Amino acid sequence: MAHVRLKNVNVSIPIYDSHALRLVRLPSFSNARVGSDSASRTNGIIVIHALKNLSLDLEEGDRVCLIGHNGAGKTTLLRLVAGIYPTSTGSVDVKGSAFTLLSGSIALNADATGYENIRLIANLYNWPSDEYQDLVRDIEEFTELGIYLSLPTRVYSAGMQARLSFALATAQNPDILLIDEGIGAGDAHFQEKARERVNQFVSRARILLLASHSKDLCRLMCTKALVLSKGESVFFGGVEEGFAFYEQMG
Amino acid sequence: MASAIRGGLNTLSNALSWAWLDTVCQYRRSRIGPLWETLNVLVMLLGLSVVSSAIFGSSVSDIIAYVGVGIIVWSAISALVIEGGGVFVRNAGYLSNSTLGLGLYVGRTVFKIMITFGHHAIIYVLGLVFALVPLGWTSLLAIPGIILLFVNGFWVVMVLGFICARYRDVELIVRNLMQLAFFVTPVFWNYRQIASNRQFLVEYNVLFYFIEIIRNPLLGEVPPLTHYLTVLGVTVAGYGLAFLVYRRMRGQLAFCV
């Protein structure tokens, strides 16, 4: 049984920047005046309060879209559930294997061929070896890259790279799926084909968290909505109600 | 416990195949790939053998084996230290966007250096062909030495990776120190030739012991037991340090890179 349980979670992101990152500090290098509810300064380090007092209980079957302005904390929440970010206070209890689909999750190795990249991702994410051949065939069929799969991905067009990354990402089989923004897969002709694959991919996951600005996508994939504003949860309920709430928030 | 070991071995084998792919790609970019580094080591050892023989007044053929093995081992040590500092920064994209474990990045780095080190074996074979190094059963003792070196590589890379990700200046400091360490460690000069009141420079230098447990056997000597004990002590202390650093800095890592 997979679940995600967050209780009174705060995530503060320290900005180890300019002088803070260095061991040898230059005096009065940065004098930024900070002091609001979303950022503060402790020990000379500026801290962004990305999530504030957030509680969330997700059980199997929950498909939640995260709605909020840029910087509201959507990606931070995904990273928190994935275990990439720690909490400052509060407790996080995540059960089940998580897969994150953020901007850099599937980075293709430019000098390696398409097939080598597939092999690498299969290794890193521990695809079951008995299903490997099927998954490769599936990717060949889906990407329609043909002979290009034997060439370094450096020579691919942006669209072709997008197809391969998309195919690799959607071949995963996690319990908890964490997706940031839309899942792009190249040209329009391809979008059509991609939709079916996304549906399958998403339906295999037991819990879905999708950060998106696209109403259509959220309606299609999700059954619940969580609206975030400045790191706080301001609404949790149905998708339609969530968007209605978000819109009147302005 | 059993599943933890299985998980660890799985990470190691995945890291190895990642490092292998990195090597394959390196060959693809340049005609001889990592062999450029071997060539670099070869040029260096020839040059330094000439310099060293001139300074210490022996013939080049007498010291070339000593200097050669020293430089080959040094190239691995220095790569572990220098690449280690950048390990998490280099893998920042994965680190902040995926659920992959840190062991993969550390292993990728160590194994890549190991594969490059394997290329340098060609130089050793050349030494054998020209009968510059002796070959005997003692030579096999170099194998545990090499294993110990790379076993230590994992904690070195992890510790430096954490510290250099958090404090970016440290990476540059480490680079400088490695350059200095090259001169104060008996790589291209023999420690027996220095004044007895300066011997402590060598005795307190742990890098010396890592070199000797590989160099001695390859030159036909059995390394003293104390060398092994020193290296084992460093290994235990190093993993202890890695554990502490990991516990303290793991959480913040994604914020640093």
Coordinates of C-alpha atoms in Angstrom, one line a residue:
Chain A
M1 CA 0.0 0.0 0.0
A2 CA 1.4 3.3 -1.0
H3 CA 0.7 6.5 0.9
V4 CA 2.0 10.0 1.4
R5 CA 1.5 11.6 4.7
L6 CA 2.7 15.1 5.5
K7 CA 2.1 16.7 8.8
N8 CA 2.7 20.4 9.6
V9 CA 5.6 20.4 7.1
N10 CA 7.8 23.4 6.7
V11 CA 10.5 23.5 4.1
S12 CA 13.0 26.3 4.2
I13 CA 15.5 26.6 1.4
P14 CA 18.7 28.3 2.4
I15 CA 20.3 30.3 -0.4
Y16 CA 23.9 29.3 -0.2
D17 CA 25.0 32.0 -2.6
S18 CA 27.7 34.5 -3.2
H19 CA 29.4 34.9 0.1
A20 CA 27.4 32.2 1.9
L21 CA 28.7 29.4 -0.3
R22 CA 32.3 30.3 0.4
L23 CA 34.4 29.2 3.3
V24 CA 36.3 32.4 3.3
R25 CA 33.7 35.2 3.6
L26 CA 34.1 38.6 2.2
P27 CA 32.8 41.3 4.6
S28 CA 29.4 42.9 3.7
F29 CA 29.3 41.4 0.4
S30 CA 25.5 41.2 0.2
N31 CA 23.2 43.6 2.0
A32 CA 19.9 42.5 0.6
R33 CA 17.2 43.6 2.9
V34 CA 15.1 40.6 3.6
G35 CA 12.3 40.2 6.0
S36 CA 8.9 39.1 4.8
D37 CA 6.8 36.1 5.4
S38 CA 8.4 34.2 2.5
A39 CA 12.0 35.0 3.2
S40 CA 14.2 35.8 6.1
R41 CA 17.8 35.8 7.2
T42 CA 19.4 33.6 9.7
N43 CA 23.1 33.6 10.5
G44 CA 23.7 35.7 7.4
I45 CA 22.1 33.1 5.1
I46 CA 18.9 34.1 3.3
V47 CA 16.2 31.5 3.7
I48 CA 13.2 31.1 1.5
H49 CA 10.2 29.6 3.3
A50 CA 9.0 27.5 0.4
L51 CA 6.3 25.5 2.2
K52 CA 4.6 26.5 5.4
N53 CA 2.7 24.3 7.8
L54 CA 1.5 22.0 5.1
S55 CA -0.5 18.8 5.9
L56 CA -1.5 16.4 3.3
D57 CA -2.8 12.8 3.4
L58 CA -2.8 10.8 0.2
E59 CA -3.9 7.2 -0.1
E60 CA -3.9 4.8 -3.0
G61 CA -6.0 6.0 -5.9
D62 CA -5.5 9.7 -5.2
R63 CA -4.7 11.8 -8.2
V64 CA -4.0 15.3 -7.2
C65 CA -3.2 18.3 -9.3
L66 CA -1.2 21.1 -7.7
I67 CA -2.4 24.6 -8.6
G68 CA -0.7 27.9 -7.8
H69 CA 1.2 30.8 -9.1
N70 CA 4.8 30.5 -10.0
G71 CA 6.8 30.2 -6.8
A72 CA 3.8 29.0 -4.8
G73 CA 5.7 25.8 -3.8
K74 CA 4.5 23.2 -6.3
T75 CA 7.8 21.9 -7.4
T76 CA 9.1 22.1 -3.8
L77 CA 6.3 19.9 -2.7
L78 CA 7.1 17.4 -5.4
R79 CA 10.7 17.4 -4.4
L80 CA 9.8 17.0 -0.8
V81 CA 7.6 13.9 -1.5
A82 CA 10.4 12.5 -3.7
G83 CA 12.9 12.8 -0.8
I84 CA 15.1 15.3 -2.6
Y85 CA 14.4 18.1 -0.1
P86 CA 14.3 17.6 3.6
T87 CA 11.8 19.2 5.9
S88 CA 12.8 21.9 8.4
T89 CA 10.1 20.9 10.8
G90 CA 7.1 18.5 10.5
S91 CA 7.0 14.9 9.5
V92 CA 7.0 13.2 6.1
D93 CA 5.9 9.6 5.7
V94 CA 6.1 8.3 2.2
K95 CA 5.5 4.7 1.4
G96 CA 6.1 3.3 -2.1
S97 CA 8.6 3.9 -4.8
A98 CA 8.5 7.4 -6.2
F99 CA 9.5 8.7 -9.6
T100 CA 9.9 12.3 -10.4
L101 CA 9.3 13.8 -13.8
L102 CA 10.9 17.2 -13.4
S103 CA 12.8 19.1 -16.1
G104 CA 16.1 17.3 -15.6
S105 CA 14.9 13.8 -14.5
I106 CA 15.7 12.1 -17.8
A107 CA 18.9 13.7 -19.1
L108 CA 20.1 12.1 -22.3
N109 CA 23.8 11.5 -22.7
A110 CA 24.6 13.3 -25.9
D111 CA 27.5 11.1 -26.9
A112 CA 25.7 7.9 -26.3
T113 CA 23.3 6.3 -28.8
G114 CA 19.6 6.1 -28.3
Y115 CA 19.9 2.4 -27.3
E116 CA 22.7 3.1 -24.9
N117 CA 20.6 5.8 -23.3
I118 CA 17.7 3.3 -22.9
R119 CA 20.1 0.8 -21.4
L120 CA 21.4 3.4 -19.0
I121 CA 18.0 4.6 -17.8
A122 CA 17.0 0.9 -17.5
N123 CA 20.0 0.3 -15.2
L124 CA 19.6 3.4 -13.1
Y125 CA 15.9 2.9 -12.5
N126 CA 16.2 -0.9 -12.2
W127 CA 13.8 -1.9 -14.9
P128 CA 13.1 -5.7 -14.4
S129 CA 15.5 -7.5 -16.8
D130 CA 12.9 -9.9 -18.0
E131 CA 10.7 -7.1 -19.3
Y132 CA 13.6 -5.1 -20.8
Q133 CA 13.3 -6.4 -24.4
D134 CA 9.6 -5.7 -24.4
L135 CA 10.2 -2.2 -23.1
V136 CA 12.8 -1.5 -25.7
R137 CA 10.5 -2.7 -28.5
D138 CA 7.8 -0.5 -27.0
I139 CA 10.1 2.5 -27.1
E140 CA 11.2 1.7 -30.7
E141 CA 7.6 1.5 -31.8
F142 CA 6.5 4.6 -29.9
T143 CA 9.3 7.0 -30.8
E144 CA 9.4 6.0 -34.5
L145 CA 13.1 6.9 -34.4
G146 CA 14.2 3.8 -36.3
I147 CA 17.8 3.9 -37.3
Y148 CA 18.4 7.1 -35.2
L149 CA 18.3 5.0 -32.1
S150 CA 21.6 3.6 -33.1
L151 CA 23.1 7.1 -33.4
P152 CA 24.4 9.5 -30.7
T153 CA 21.5 11.5 -29.4
R154 CA 23.6 14.6 -30.1
V155 CA 22.4 14.4 -33.7
Y156 CA 18.7 14.3 -32.8
S157 CA 16.5 17.3 -33.4
A158 CA 15.0 18.8 -30.2
G159 CA 11.7 17.1 -31.1
M160 CA 13.4 13.7 -31.4
Q161 CA 15.2 14.1 -28.1
A162 CA 11.9 15.1 -26.5
R163 CA 10.3 11.9 -27.9
L164 CA 13.0 9.7 -26.5
S165 CA 13.0 11.3 -23.1
F166 CA 9.3 11.1 -23.0
A167 CA 9.3 7.5 -23.9
L168 CA 11.9 6.7 -21.3
A169 CA 10.1 8.6 -18.6
T170 CA 6.7 7.0 -19.3
A171 CA 8.2 3.5 -19.3
Q172 CA 8.7 3.8 -15.6
N173 CA 6.5 2.0 -13.3
P174 CA 6.4 3.7 -9.9
D175 CA 3.9 3.6 -7.0
I176 CA 4.0 7.4 -6.6
L177 CA 4.3 9.6 -9.7
L178 CA 5.4 13.2 -9.3
I179 CA 5.1 15.3 -12.4
D180 CA 6.0 18.9 -12.9
E181 CA 4.2 21.0 -15.6
G182 CA 3.1 19.5 -18.9
I183 CA 4.8 16.4 -20.3
G184 CA 6.0 17.5 -23.7
A185 CA 6.7 15.1 -26.5
G186 CA 7.5 17.1 -29.6
D187 CA 5.3 18.0 -32.5
A188 CA 1.5 18.1 -32.8
H189 CA 1.2 14.8 -34.6
F190 CA 3.0 13.2 -31.8
Q191 CA 0.9 14.8 -29.0
E192 CA -2.0 12.7 -30.2
K193 CA 0.0 9.6 -29.8
A194 CA 1.5 10.7 -26.6
R195 CA -1.8 11.1 -24.8
E196 CA -2.6 7.5 -24.9
R197 CA 0.8 6.6 -23.4
V198 CA 0.5 9.2 -20.7
N199 CA -2.8 7.8 -19.7
Q200 CA -1.4 4.4 -19.3
F201 CA 1.6 5.7 -17.5
V202 CA -0.5 7.7 -15.1
S203 CA -3.0 4.9 -14.5
R204 CA -0.3 2.5 -13.5
A205 CA 0.7 4.7 -10.6
R206 CA -1.1 4.4 -7.3
I207 CA -0.7 8.0 -6.4
L208 CA -0.3 10.9 -8.7
L209 CA 0.8 14.5 -8.0
L210 CA 0.7 16.7 -11.0
A211 CA 1.8 20.3 -11.0
S212 CA 0.3 22.0 -13.9
H213 CA -1.2 25.2 -15.2
S214 CA -3.3 23.4 -17.8
K215 CA -6.9 23.0 -16.7
D216 CA -7.5 20.4 -19.4
L217 CA -4.7 18.2 -18.3
C218 CA -5.7 18.4 -14.7
R219 CA -9.3 17.6 -15.4
L220 CA -8.2 14.7 -17.5
M221 CA -5.8 13.1 -15.0
C222 CA -6.8 14.2 -11.6
T223 CA -9.6 13.7 -9.2
K224 CA -8.5 16.2 -6.5
A225 CA -6.8 19.6 -6.5
L226 CA -4.5 21.2 -4.0
V227 CA -4.2 25.0 -4.3
L228 CA -1.0 26.5 -3.0
S229 CA -0.4 30.1 -2.3
K230 CA 3.0 31.4 -1.0
G231 CA 3.9 28.0 0.3
E232 CA 0.6 27.4 2.1
S233 CA -2.2 25.1 1.3
V234 CA -5.3 27.2 0.8
F235 CA -7.6 24.7 -0.8
F236 CA -7.9 21.0 -1.0
G237 CA -10.9 19.4 -2.8
G238 CA -12.4 18.7 -6.2
V239 CA -10.6 19.8 -9.4
E240 CA -13.4 22.1 -10.6
E241 CA -13.7 23.7 -7.2
G242 CA -10.0 24.0 -7.0
F243 CA -9.7 25.9 -10.3
A244 CA -12.7 28.1 -9.3
F245 CA -10.9 28.9 -6.0
Y246 CA -7.7 29.6 -7.8
E247 CA -9.4 32.0 -10.3
Q248 CA -11.2 34.0 -7.7
M249 CA -7.9 34.2 -5.8
G250 CA -6.6 36.4 -8.7
Chain B
M1 CA 20.6 -6.5 6.2
A2 CA 20.6 -8.9 3.2
S3 CA 18.4 -6.5 1.2
A4 CA 20.7 -3.6 2.1
I5 CA 23.7 -5.6 0.8
R6 CA 21.8 -6.5 -2.4
G7 CA 20.9 -2.9 -2.8
G8 CA 24.5 -1.8 -2.4
L9 CA 25.8 -4.3 -4.9
N10 CA 23.1 -3.3 -7.3
T11 CA 24.1 0.4 -6.9
L12 CA 27.7 -0.6 -7.5
S13 CA 26.9 -2.5 -10.7
N14 CA 24.7 0.3 -12.0
A15 CA 27.5 2.8 -11.3
L16 CA 30.0 0.6 -13.0
S17 CA 27.9 0.4 -16.2
W18 CA 27.4 4.1 -16.1
A19 CA 31.2 4.7 -15.8
W20 CA 31.6 2.2 -18.6
L21 CA 29.2 4.2 -20.8
D22 CA 31.2 7.4 -19.9
T23 CA 34.4 5.7 -21.1
V24 CA 32.8 4.5 -24.3
C25 CA 31.6 8.0 -25.0
Q26 CA 35.0 9.3 -24.3
Y27 CA 36.4 7.0 -26.9
R28 CA 33.8 8.2 -29.3
R29 CA 34.8 11.9 -28.9
S30 CA 38.5 11.4 -29.4
R31 CA 40.3 8.6 -31.3
I32 CA 42.2 7.2 -28.3
G33 CA 39.9 8.5 -25.6
P34 CA 41.2 7.9 -22.1
L35 CA 44.5 6.7 -23.6
W36 CA 45.4 10.4 -23.9
E37 CA 45.6 10.3 -20.1
T38 CA 47.8 7.3 -20.3
L39 CA 50.0 9.1 -22.8
N40 CA 50.1 12.1 -20.5
V41 CA 51.3 9.8 -17.6
L42 CA 53.9 8.3 -19.9
V43 CA 55.3 11.6 -20.9
M44 CA 55.3 12.7 -17.3
L45 CA 57.1 9.7 -16.1
L46 CA 59.8 9.8 -18.8
G47 CA 60.4 13.5 -18.1
L48 CA 60.5 13.2 -14.3
S49 CA 62.7 10.1 -14.5
V50 CA 65.3 12.1 -16.4
V51 CA 65.0 15.0 -13.9
S52 CA 65.1 12.8 -10.9
S53 CA 68.1 10.8 -12.2
A54 CA 69.9 14.1 -12.8
I55 CA 69.2 15.4 -9.4
F56 CA 69.9 12.3 -7.4
G57 CA 72.8 11.1 -9.6
S58 CA 71.6 7.6 -10.7
S59 CA 70.9 6.3 -14.1
V60 CA 67.5 6.7 -15.7
S61 CA 67.0 2.9 -16.1
D62 CA 67.5 2.4 -12.4
I63 CA 64.8 4.7 -11.3
I64 CA 62.3 4.7 -14.1
A65 CA 60.3 1.8 -12.6
Y66 CA 60.1 3.5 -9.2
V67 CA 59.1 6.8 -10.7
G68 CA 56.8 5.2 -13.2
V69 CA 54.7 3.2 -10.8
G70 CA 54.7 6.1 -8.5
I71 CA 53.2 8.4 -11.1
I72 CA 50.7 5.9 -12.3
V73 CA 49.4 5.5 -8.7
W74 CA 49.6 9.2 -8.1
S75 CA 47.4 9.8 -11.2
A76 CA 44.7 7.8 -9.6
I77 CA 45.0 9.4 -6.2
S78 CA 44.9 12.9 -7.6
A79 CA 42.0 12.0 -9.9
L80 CA 40.0 10.7 -6.9
V81 CA 40.7 13.8 -4.9
I82 CA 40.1 16.3 -7.7
E83 CA 37.1 14.7 -9.4
G84 CA 35.7 13.9 -6.0
G85 CA 35.3 17.6 -5.2
G86 CA 33.1 18.0 -8.2
V87 CA 31.0 14.9 -8.0
F88 CA 27.7 16.3 -6.8
V89 CA 28.0 19.6 -8.7
R90 CA 28.6 17.7 -11.9
N91 CA 25.5 15.6 -11.3
A92 CA 23.4 18.5 -10.0
G93 CA 20.7 17.9 -12.7
Y94 CA 20.0 14.4 -11.6
L95 CA 20.5 15.2 -7.9
S96 CA 17.8 17.9 -7.7
N97 CA 15.4 16.3 -10.2
S98 CA 15.5 12.5 -9.6
T99 CA 15.2 10.0 -6.9
L100 CA 18.4 8.2 -7.7
G101 CA 20.7 7.5 -4.8
L102 CA 24.0 9.4 -4.1
G103 CA 26.0 6.2 -4.3
L104 CA 25.4 6.1 -8.0
Y105 CA 27.2 9.4 -8.6
V106 CA 30.0 8.5 -6.2
G107 CA 30.4 5.0 -7.8
R108 CA 30.2 6.5 -11.3
T109 CA 33.2 8.8 -10.5
V110 CA 35.3 6.1 -8.7
F111 CA 34.7 3.5 -11.4
K112 CA 35.5 5.9 -14.2
I113 CA 38.9 6.7 -12.6
M114 CA 39.4 2.9 -12.1
I115 CA 38.8 2.2 -15.8
T116 CA 41.2 5.0 -16.7
F117 CA 43.7 3.6 -14.2
G118 CA 43.3 0.2 -16.0
H119 CA 44.4 1.9 -19.2
H120 CA 47.7 2.9 -17.5
A121 CA 48.5 -0.8 -17.0
I122 CA 49.8 -0.6 -20.6
I123 CA 52.7 1.4 -19.3
Y124 CA 53.4 -1.3 -16.8
V125 CA 53.4 -3.9 -19.5
L126 CA 55.8 -1.8 -21.5
G127 CA 58.0 -1.8 -18.4
L128 CA 57.9 -5.6 -18.3
V129 CA 58.7 -5.9 -22.0
F130 CA 61.7 -3.7 -21.6
A131 CA 62.6 -5.6 -18.5
L132 CA 62.6 -2.4 -16.4
V133 CA 60.4 -3.9 -13.7
P134 CA 60.8 -7.4 -12.2
L135 CA 58.0 -9.9 -12.4
G136 CA 57.4 -12.4 -9.7
W137 CA 54.9 -13.8 -7.3
T138 CA 55.4 -10.7 -5.1
S139 CA 54.0 -8.6 -7.9
L140 CA 50.6 -10.1 -7.2
L141 CA 50.6 -8.3 -3.9
A142 CA 49.9 -5.1 -5.8
I143 CA 46.4 -6.3 -6.3
P144 CA 45.2 -5.9 -2.7
G145 CA 47.0 -2.6 -2.7
I146 CA 45.0 -1.4 -5.7
I147 CA 41.8 -2.7 -4.2
L148 CA 42.6 -0.8 -0.9
L149 CA 43.3 2.4 -2.9
F150 CA 39.9 2.3 -4.7
V151 CA 38.0 1.2 -1.6
N152 CA 39.2 4.4 -0.1
G153 CA 38.3 6.2 -3.2
F154 CA 34.6 5.9 -2.3
W155 CA 34.8 7.8 1.0
V156 CA 37.2 10.3 -0.4
V157 CA 34.9 11.2 -3.3
M158 CA 31.9 11.3 -1.0
V159 CA 33.4 13.5 1.7
L160 CA 35.0 15.9 -0.8
G161 CA 31.9 15.9 -2.9
F162 CA 29.8 17.1 0.1
I163 CA 32.2 19.6 1.3
C164 CA 33.0 21.1 -2.1
A165 CA 29.3 21.3 -3.0
R166 CA 28.6 23.3 0.2
Y167 CA 31.9 25.4 0.2
R168 CA 32.8 26.0 -3.4
D169 CA 36.2 27.5 -2.6
V170 CA 37.4 24.2 -1.1
E171 CA 37.6 22.6 -4.5
L172 CA 40.1 25.2 -5.6
I173 CA 42.1 24.9 -2.4
V174 CA 42.2 21.1 -2.8
R175 CA 43.5 21.4 -6.3
N176 CA 46.3 23.6 -5.0
L177 CA 47.1 21.3 -2.2
M178 CA 47.3 18.3 -4.5
Q179 CA 49.9 20.1 -6.5
L180 CA 51.9 20.6 -3.4
A181 CA 51.3 17.1 -2.2
F182 CA 52.8 15.8 -5.5
F183 CA 56.1 17.3 -4.5
V184 CA 56.2 16.4 -0.8
T185 CA 55.1 12.8 -1.4
P186 CA 57.9 10.4 -2.6
V187 CA 56.4 9.9 -6.1
F188 CA 59.4 10.8 -8.3
W189 CA 62.0 10.9 -5.6
N190 CA 63.1 8.2 -3.2
Y191 CA 62.4 8.8 0.4
R192 CA 65.6 7.0 1.4
Q193 CA 67.5 9.8 -0.2
I194 CA 66.3 12.6 2.1
A195 CA 67.9 13.8 5.3
S196 CA 66.9 11.7 8.3
N197 CA 65.6 14.7 10.2
R198 CA 63.1 15.3 7.4
Q199 CA 61.9 11.7 7.2
F200 CA 58.9 12.7 9.2
L201 CA 57.6 14.5 6.1
V202 CA 57.2 11.1 4.6
E203 CA 56.2 9.1 7.7
Y204 CA 53.2 11.3 8.4
N205 CA 52.1 11.4 4.8
V206 CA 49.3 8.8 4.4
L207 CA 49.5 9.1 0.6
F208 CA 53.0 7.6 0.8
Y209 CA 51.6 4.4 2.3
F210 CA 48.9 4.1 -0.4
I211 CA 51.6 4.4 -3.1
E212 CA 54.0 2.0 -1.4
I213 CA 51.6 -0.9 -1.0
I214 CA 51.3 -0.9 -4.8
R215 CA 54.8 0.2 -5.7
N216 CA 56.8 -2.1 -3.4
P217 CA 55.3 -5.4 -4.8
L218 CA 55.6 -4.3 -8.4
L219 CA 59.3 -3.6 -7.7
G220 CA 59.7 -7.0 -6.1
E221 CA 59.5 -6.1 -2.4
V222 CA 57.0 -7.2 0.1
P223 CA 55.5 -4.0 1.8
P224 CA 56.0 -3.9 5.6
L225 CA 53.0 -4.9 7.6
T226 CA 52.8 -1.4 9.2
H227 CA 52.1 0.0 5.8
Y228 CA 49.0 -2.1 5.5
L229 CA 48.0 -1.3 9.0
T230 CA 48.3 2.4 8.4
V231 CA 46.2 2.1 5.2
L232 CA 43.6 0.0 7.0
G233 CA 43.5 2.6 9.8
V234 CA 42.9 5.4 7.3
T235 CA 40.2 3.3 5.6
V236 CA 38.3 2.8 8.9
A237 CA 38.7 6.5 9.9
G238 CA 37.7 7.6 6.4
Y239 CA 34.5 5.7 6.4
G240 CA 33.7 7.0 9.8
L241 CA 34.3 10.5 8.6
A242 CA 32.1 9.8 5.5
F243 CA 29.3 8.6 7.8
L244 CA 29.4 11.7 9.9
V245 CA 29.6 14.0 6.9
Y246 CA 26.7 12.2 5.2
R247 CA 24.6 12.4 8.3
R248 CA 25.2 16.1 8.7
M249 CA 25.1 17.2 5.1
R250 CA 22.9 14.8 3.2
G251 CA 19.7 16.8 3.7
Q252 CA 21.1 20.1 2.6
L253 CA 22.8 18.7 -0.5
A254 CA 20.0 19.5 -2.9
F255 CA 20.0 23.1 -1.7
C256 CA 23.8 23.4 -2.3
V257 CA 24.1 22.2 -5.9

